[in-house]
mmCIF file of C-alpha atoms in Angstrom:
data_model
loop_
_atom_site.group_PDB
_atom_site.id
_atom_site.type_symbol
_atom_site.label_atom_id
_atom_site.label_comp_id
_atom_site.label_asym_id
_atom_site.label_seq_id
_atom_site.Cartn_x
_atom_site.Cartn_y
_atom_site.Cartn_z
ATOM 1 C CA GLY V 1 -5.566 10.267 13.890
ATOM 2 C CA GLU V 2 -3.789 11.265 10.744
ATOM 3 C CA SER V 3 -5.459 11.778 7.410
ATOM 4 C CA VAL V 4 -4.453 9.768 4.409
ATOM 5 C CA GLY V 5 -5.726 12.442 2.089
ATOM 6 C CA LEU V 6 -7.673 15.654 2.374
ATOM 7 C CA HIS V 7 -9.752 15.233 -0.740
ATOM 8 C CA LEU V 8 -10.796 11.595 -0.641
ATOM 9 C CA PRO V 9 -14.264 10.681 -1.830
ATOM 10 C CA THR V 10 -16.314 9.609 1.161
ATOM 11 C CA LEU V 11 -18.968 6.946 1.467
ATOM 12 C CA SER V 12 -21.216 7.207 4.525
ATOM 13 C CA VAL V 13 -23.345 4.190 5.420
ATOM 14 C CA GLN V 14 -25.565 3.144 8.282
ATOM 15 C CA GLU V 15 -24.282 0.372 10.513
ATOM 16 C CA GLY V 16 -25.706 -2.918 9.310
ATOM 17 C CA ASP V 17 -26.163 -1.793 5.715
ATOM 18 C CA ASN V 18 -24.094 -3.091 2.836
ATOM 19 C CA SER V 19 -21.313 -0.928 1.410
ATOM 20 C CA ILE V 20 -20.049 -0.796 -2.137
ATOM 21 C CA ILE V 21 -16.745 0.889 -2.880
ATOM 22 C CA ASN V 22 -15.799 1.390 -6.499
ATOM 23 C CA CYS V 23 -12.521 1.677 -8.327
ATOM 24 C CA ALA V 24 -11.740 2.338 -11.964
ATOM 25 C CA TYR V 25 -8.481 1.326 -13.546
ATOM 26 C CA SER V 26 -7.095 2.493 -16.827
ATOM 27 C CA ASN V 27 -4.642 -0.150 -17.975
ATOM 28 C CA SER V 28 -6.176 -3.134 -19.715
ATOM 29 C CA ALA V 29 -2.905 -5.002 -19.159
ATOM 30 C CA SER V 30 -3.508 -5.100 -15.402
ATOM 31 C CA ASP V 31 -3.956 -8.707 -14.404
ATOM 32 C CA TYR V 32 -4.123 -8.797 -10.621
ATOM 33 C CA PHE V 33 -6.054 -6.582 -8.234
ATOM 34 C CA ILE V 34 -6.029 -6.140 -4.491
ATOM 35 C CA TRP V 35 -8.172 -4.241 -2.000
ATOM 36 C CA TYR V 36 -6.500 -2.743 1.038
ATOM 37 C CA LYS V 37 -7.966 -1.146 4.148
ATOM 38 C CA GLN V 38 -6.071 1.584 5.945
ATOM 39 C CA GLU V 39 -7.069 2.674 9.414
ATOM 40 C CA SER V 40 -5.797 5.849 10.982
ATOM 41 C CA GLY V 41 -2.203 5.515 12.095
ATOM 42 C CA LYS V 42 -1.701 2.126 10.470
ATOM 43 C CA GLY V 43 -0.375 0.695 7.269
ATOM 44 C CA PRO V 44 -2.589 -0.684 4.498
ATOM 45 C CA GLN V 45 -4.054 -4.051 5.428
ATOM 46 C CA PHE V 46 -4.742 -6.728 2.814
ATOM 47 C CA ILE V 47 -8.449 -7.542 2.446
ATOM 48 C CA ILE V 48 -8.956 -9.580 -0.701
ATOM 49 C CA ASP V 49 -7.454 -10.081 -4.135
ATOM 50 C CA ILE V 50 -8.648 -11.227 -7.547
ATOM 51 C CA ARG V 51 -6.935 -12.284 -10.745
ATOM 52 C CA SER V 52 -8.031 -11.132 -14.166
ATOM 53 C CA ASN V 53 -9.318 -14.579 -15.121
ATOM 54 C CA MET V 54 -12.032 -14.227 -12.465
ATOM 55 C CA ASP V 55 -15.125 -12.018 -12.223
ATOM 56 C CA LYS V 56 -15.952 -12.465 -8.579
ATOM 57 C CA ARG V 57 -14.315 -13.592 -5.397
ATOM 58 C CA GLN V 58 -15.770 -13.817 -1.932
ATOM 59 C CA GLY V 59 -14.213 -13.582 1.468
ATOM 60 C CA GLN V 60 -15.576 -13.166 4.931
ATOM 61 C CA ARG V 61 -18.227 -10.418 4.619
ATOM 62 C CA VAL V 62 -16.437 -9.050 1.547
ATOM 63 C CA THR V 63 -16.877 -9.639 -2.158
ATOM 64 C CA VAL V 64 -14.758 -8.269 -4.965
ATOM 65 C CA LEU V 65 -16.223 -7.909 -8.446
ATOM 66 C CA LEU V 66 -14.129 -7.349 -11.543
ATOM 67 C CA ASN V 67 -15.548 -6.048 -14.804
ATOM 68 C CA LYS V 68 -12.755 -6.083 -17.342
ATOM 69 C CA THR V 69 -14.958 -4.734 -20.108
ATOM 70 C CA VAL V 70 -15.313 -1.370 -18.412
ATOM 71 C CA LYS V 71 -12.156 -1.660 -16.302
ATOM 72 C CA HIS V 72 -14.041 -1.492 -13.039
ATOM 73 C CA LEU V 73 -13.450 -3.081 -9.675
ATOM 74 C CA SER V 74 -15.742 -2.999 -6.669
ATOM 75 C CA LEU V 75 -15.582 -4.074 -3.049
ATOM 76 C CA GLN V 76 -18.793 -5.036 -1.338
ATOM 77 C CA ILE V 77 -18.895 -5.189 2.445
ATOM 78 C CA ALA V 78 -21.893 -6.934 3.945
ATOM 79 C CA ALA V 79 -23.464 -5.779 7.211
ATOM 80 C CA THR V 80 -21.039 -2.901 7.620
ATOM 81 C CA GLN V 81 -19.717 -2.425 11.140
ATOM 82 C CA PRO V 82 -18.120 0.562 12.893
ATOM 83 C CA GLY V 83 -14.784 -1.231 12.685
ATOM 84 C CA ASP V 84 -15.023 -1.065 8.914
ATOM 85 C CA SER V 85 -14.536 2.701 9.017
ATOM 86 C CA ALA V 86 -11.272 3.336 7.197
ATOM 87 C CA VAL V 87 -9.808 4.368 3.866
ATOM 88 C CA TYR V 88 -10.021 1.686 1.206
ATOM 89 C CA PHE V 89 -7.557 1.447 -1.665
ATOM 90 C CA CYS V 90 -7.652 -0.654 -4.757
ATOM 91 C CA ALA V 91 -4.307 -1.633 -6.233
ATOM 92 C CA GLU V 92 -3.432 -3.145 -9.583
ATOM 93 C CA ASN V 93 -0.504 -5.144 -10.807
ATOM 94 C CA ARG V 94 0.385 -4.727 -14.442
ATOM 95 C CA ASP V 95 1.840 -7.426 -16.619
ATOM 96 C CA SER V 96 3.163 -9.415 -13.663
ATOM 97 C CA SER V 97 5.476 -6.520 -12.868
ATOM 98 C CA TYR V 98 7.172 -5.917 -9.606
ATOM 99 C CA LYS V 99 5.078 -3.079 -8.283
ATOM 100 C CA LEU V 100 1.513 -2.380 -7.303
ATOM 101 C CA ILE V 101 -0.176 0.792 -8.502
ATOM 102 C CA PHE V 102 -2.530 2.204 -5.900
ATOM 103 C CA GLY V 103 -5.706 4.146 -6.491
ATOM 104 C CA SER V 104 -6.431 7.344 -4.618
ATOM 105 C CA GLY V 105 -8.655 5.746 -1.993
ATOM 106 C CA THR V 106 -12.200 6.055 -0.657
ATOM 107 C CA ARG V 107 -13.042 6.939 2.921
ATOM 108 C CA LEU V 108 -15.791 4.772 4.441
ATOM 109 C CA LEU V 109 -17.674 6.231 7.399
ATOM 110 C CA VAL V 110 -20.079 4.004 9.301
ATOM 111 C CA ARG V 111 -22.859 5.779 11.171
ATOM 112 C CA PRO V 112 -24.022 4.081 14.378
ATOM 113 C CA ASP J 1 -0.427 -7.511 12.946
ATOM 114 C CA SER J 2 1.138 -7.854 9.474
ATOM 115 C CA GLY J 3 4.462 -9.135 10.763
ATOM 116 C CA VAL J 4 6.339 -6.268 9.110
ATOM 117 C CA THR J 5 8.181 -4.059 11.595
ATOM 118 C CA GLN J 6 9.236 -0.507 10.913
ATOM 119 C CA THR J 7 11.318 1.775 13.088
ATOM 120 C CA PRO J 8 11.183 4.492 14.171
ATOM 121 C CA LYS J 9 7.467 5.282 14.223
ATOM 122 C CA HIS J 10 8.062 9.008 14.185
ATOM 123 C CA LEU J 11 11.003 11.090 13.059
ATOM 124 C CA ILE J 12 11.372 14.847 13.204
ATOM 125 C CA THR J 13 14.395 16.433 11.608
ATOM 126 C CA ALA J 14 15.558 19.608 9.933
ATOM 127 C CA THR J 15 16.040 20.422 6.279
ATOM 128 C CA GLY J 16 19.362 19.300 4.890
ATOM 129 C CA GLN J 17 19.696 16.415 7.293
ATOM 130 C CA ARG J 18 19.913 12.687 6.591
ATOM 131 C CA VAL J 19 17.821 9.928 8.148
ATOM 132 C CA THR J 20 17.619 6.148 7.966
ATOM 133 C CA LEU J 21 14.374 4.217 8.138
ATOM 134 C CA ARG J 22 14.468 0.545 9.001
ATOM 135 C CA CYS J 23 12.234 -2.349 8.027
ATOM 136 C CA SER J 24 12.110 -5.985 9.060
ATOM 137 C CA PRO J 25 9.991 -8.065 6.684
ATOM 138 C CA ARG J 26 7.669 -10.898 7.633
ATOM 139 C CA SER J 27 9.453 -14.099 8.481
ATOM 140 C CA GLY J 28 10.248 -15.931 5.248
ATOM 141 C CA ASP J 29 9.494 -13.028 2.895
ATOM 142 C CA LEU J 30 12.296 -12.261 0.472
ATOM 143 C CA SER J 31 10.885 -9.152 -1.186
ATOM 144 C CA VAL J 32 10.828 -5.750 0.454
ATOM 145 C CA TYR J 33 9.077 -2.739 -1.031
ATOM 146 C CA TRP J 34 9.206 0.893 0.033
ATOM 147 C CA TYR J 35 6.281 3.265 -0.513
ATOM 148 C CA GLN J 36 5.810 6.932 0.245
ATOM 149 C CA GLN J 37 2.396 8.257 1.258
ATOM 150 C CA SER J 38 1.786 11.979 1.309
ATOM 151 C CA LEU J 39 -1.485 13.865 1.561
ATOM 152 C CA ASP J 40 -1.598 14.902 -2.062
ATOM 153 C CA GLN J 41 0.100 11.941 -3.711
ATOM 154 C CA GLY J 42 -1.388 8.809 -2.232
ATOM 155 C CA LEU J 43 0.798 5.702 -2.067
ATOM 156 C CA GLN J 44 3.787 5.993 -4.381
ATOM 157 C CA PHE J 45 6.108 3.085 -5.070
ATOM 158 C CA LEU J 46 9.759 3.884 -4.434
ATOM 159 C CA ILE J 47 11.844 0.742 -4.758
ATOM 160 C CA GLN J 48 11.845 -3.033 -4.386
ATOM 161 C CA TYR J 49 14.521 -5.472 -3.243
ATOM 162 C CA TYR J 50 14.474 -9.215 -3.567
ATOM 163 C CA ASN J 51 16.894 -11.326 -1.564
ATOM 164 C CA GLY J 52 19.381 -8.506 -1.320
ATOM 165 C CA GLU J 53 19.203 -7.273 -4.894
ATOM 166 C CA GLU J 54 17.408 -4.252 -6.284
ATOM 167 C CA ARG J 55 14.584 -5.409 -8.556
ATOM 168 C CA ALA J 56 12.460 -2.429 -9.437
ATOM 169 C CA LYS J 57 12.572 1.321 -9.100
ATOM 170 C CA GLY J 58 9.693 3.706 -9.009
ATOM 171 C CA ASN J 59 9.501 7.399 -8.257
ATOM 172 C CA ILE J 60 12.538 7.456 -6.017
ATOM 173 C CA LEU J 61 14.612 10.612 -5.846
ATOM 174 C CA GLU J 62 18.365 10.502 -6.302
ATOM 175 C CA ARG J 63 18.699 11.830 -2.738
ATOM 176 C CA PHE J 64 17.080 8.614 -1.545
ATOM 177 C CA SER J 65 18.681 5.186 -1.486
ATOM 178 C CA ALA J 66 17.918 1.809 -0.037
ATOM 179 C CA GLN J 67 19.495 -1.535 0.586
ATOM 180 C CA GLN J 68 18.547 -4.987 1.778
ATOM 181 C CA PHE J 69 20.933 -6.837 4.033
ATOM 182 C CA PRO J 70 21.761 -10.570 4.205
ATOM 183 C CA ASP J 71 19.319 -10.997 7.088
ATOM 184 C CA LEU J 72 16.676 -9.494 4.724
ATOM 185 C CA HIS J 73 15.991 -6.363 6.722
ATOM 186 C CA SER J 74 16.037 -3.190 4.673
ATOM 187 C CA GLU J 75 16.959 0.417 5.212
ATOM 188 C CA LEU J 76 15.785 3.487 3.348
ATOM 189 C CA ASN J 77 18.193 6.411 3.489
ATOM 190 C CA LEU J 78 16.900 9.899 2.853
ATOM 191 C CA SER J 79 19.446 12.697 2.529
ATOM 192 C CA SER J 80 19.502 16.458 1.970
ATOM 193 C CA LEU J 81 15.984 16.473 3.297
ATOM 194 C CA GLU J 82 13.487 19.024 2.079
ATOM 195 C CA LEU J 83 10.161 20.125 3.532
ATOM 196 C CA GLY J 84 8.377 18.238 0.764
ATOM 197 C CA ASP J 85 9.873 14.962 1.942
ATOM 198 C CA SER J 86 7.572 15.019 4.948
ATOM 199 C CA ALA J 87 5.350 11.985 4.542
ATOM 200 C CA LEU J 88 4.572 8.513 5.762
ATOM 201 C CA TYR J 89 7.058 5.925 4.553
ATOM 202 C CA PHE J 90 5.817 2.367 4.398
ATOM 203 C CA CYS J 91 7.687 -0.841 4.010
ATOM 204 C CA ALA J 92 5.936 -3.923 2.683
ATOM 205 C CA SER J 93 7.071 -7.469 2.150
ATOM 206 C CA SER J 94 5.955 -10.441 0.131
ATOM 207 C CA GLY J 95 7.124 -13.969 -0.360
ATOM 208 C CA GLY J 96 7.674 -13.867 -4.076
ATOM 209 C CA LEU J 97 9.819 -12.070 -6.591
ATOM 210 C CA SER J 98 6.866 -10.255 -8.059
ATOM 211 C CA SER J 99 3.842 -8.676 -6.432
ATOM 212 C CA TYR J 100 1.730 -10.716 -8.842
ATOM 213 C CA ASN J 101 -0.286 -13.294 -6.902
ATOM 214 C CA SER J 102 1.674 -12.376 -3.824
ATOM 215 C CA PRO J 103 -0.067 -9.653 -1.814
ATOM 216 C CA LEU J 104 2.101 -7.107 -0.116
ATOM 217 C CA HIS J 105 1.885 -6.925 3.652
ATOM 218 C CA PHE J 106 2.600 -3.484 5.053
ATOM 219 C CA GLY J 107 4.173 -2.256 8.238
ATOM 220 C CA ASN J 108 2.655 0.645 10.159
ATOM 221 C CA GLY J 109 5.024 3.143 8.648
ATOM 222 C CA THR J 110 7.436 5.831 9.744
ATOM 223 C CA ARG J 111 6.073 9.354 9.878
ATOM 224 C CA LEU J 112 8.790 11.746 8.796
ATOM 225 C CA THR J 113 8.427 15.433 9.534
ATOM 226 C CA VAL J 114 11.001 17.801 8.082
ATOM 227 C CA THR J 115 11.035 21.253 9.677
#
């Protein structure tokens, strides 16, 4: 498969463990955040989103936490599975603008 | 499957040439976005169209242009190609005018290789 980036930070977890992927953003005006998953050879896939008036949002096996004080976003994946292996991107929308700004990504490797 | 269709999947061409990448958005989506993904740059926003009109521009070179047609499909035209234009080009669509509160749904991209 193709690489999204050669120098991505990598998180390696054991199958069944929980994973936490972190993202820092710099613009305090950002008001909407999204996590995407990108598997090899595919486009980014929407996982979960959160607005700035929330601190936490849960989906199926995933939770997003937003700490506006320190401009930090995290994605928690419960009971990580081999199919979760991918590159994960956070993206921010600033001031209800028209474009999303993507972070550099984190590669998640799940060990069987 | 995101519902966004991009063609072709792969494109190999020579420097100086011109290519056209095509995108069909999800049914009902009016906004189309183009992104470039290269190994050292991550996902870079190029341009957005909403219902046929250009709405936002990002880091798009003058050699590149795009349009959205009445049937809402979009084309990205890349001309005078250079080696550095080799990348994955993604199209995304959303229902709203802004990406705020309206997640983008991406196609699987076109891999462009310029030799």
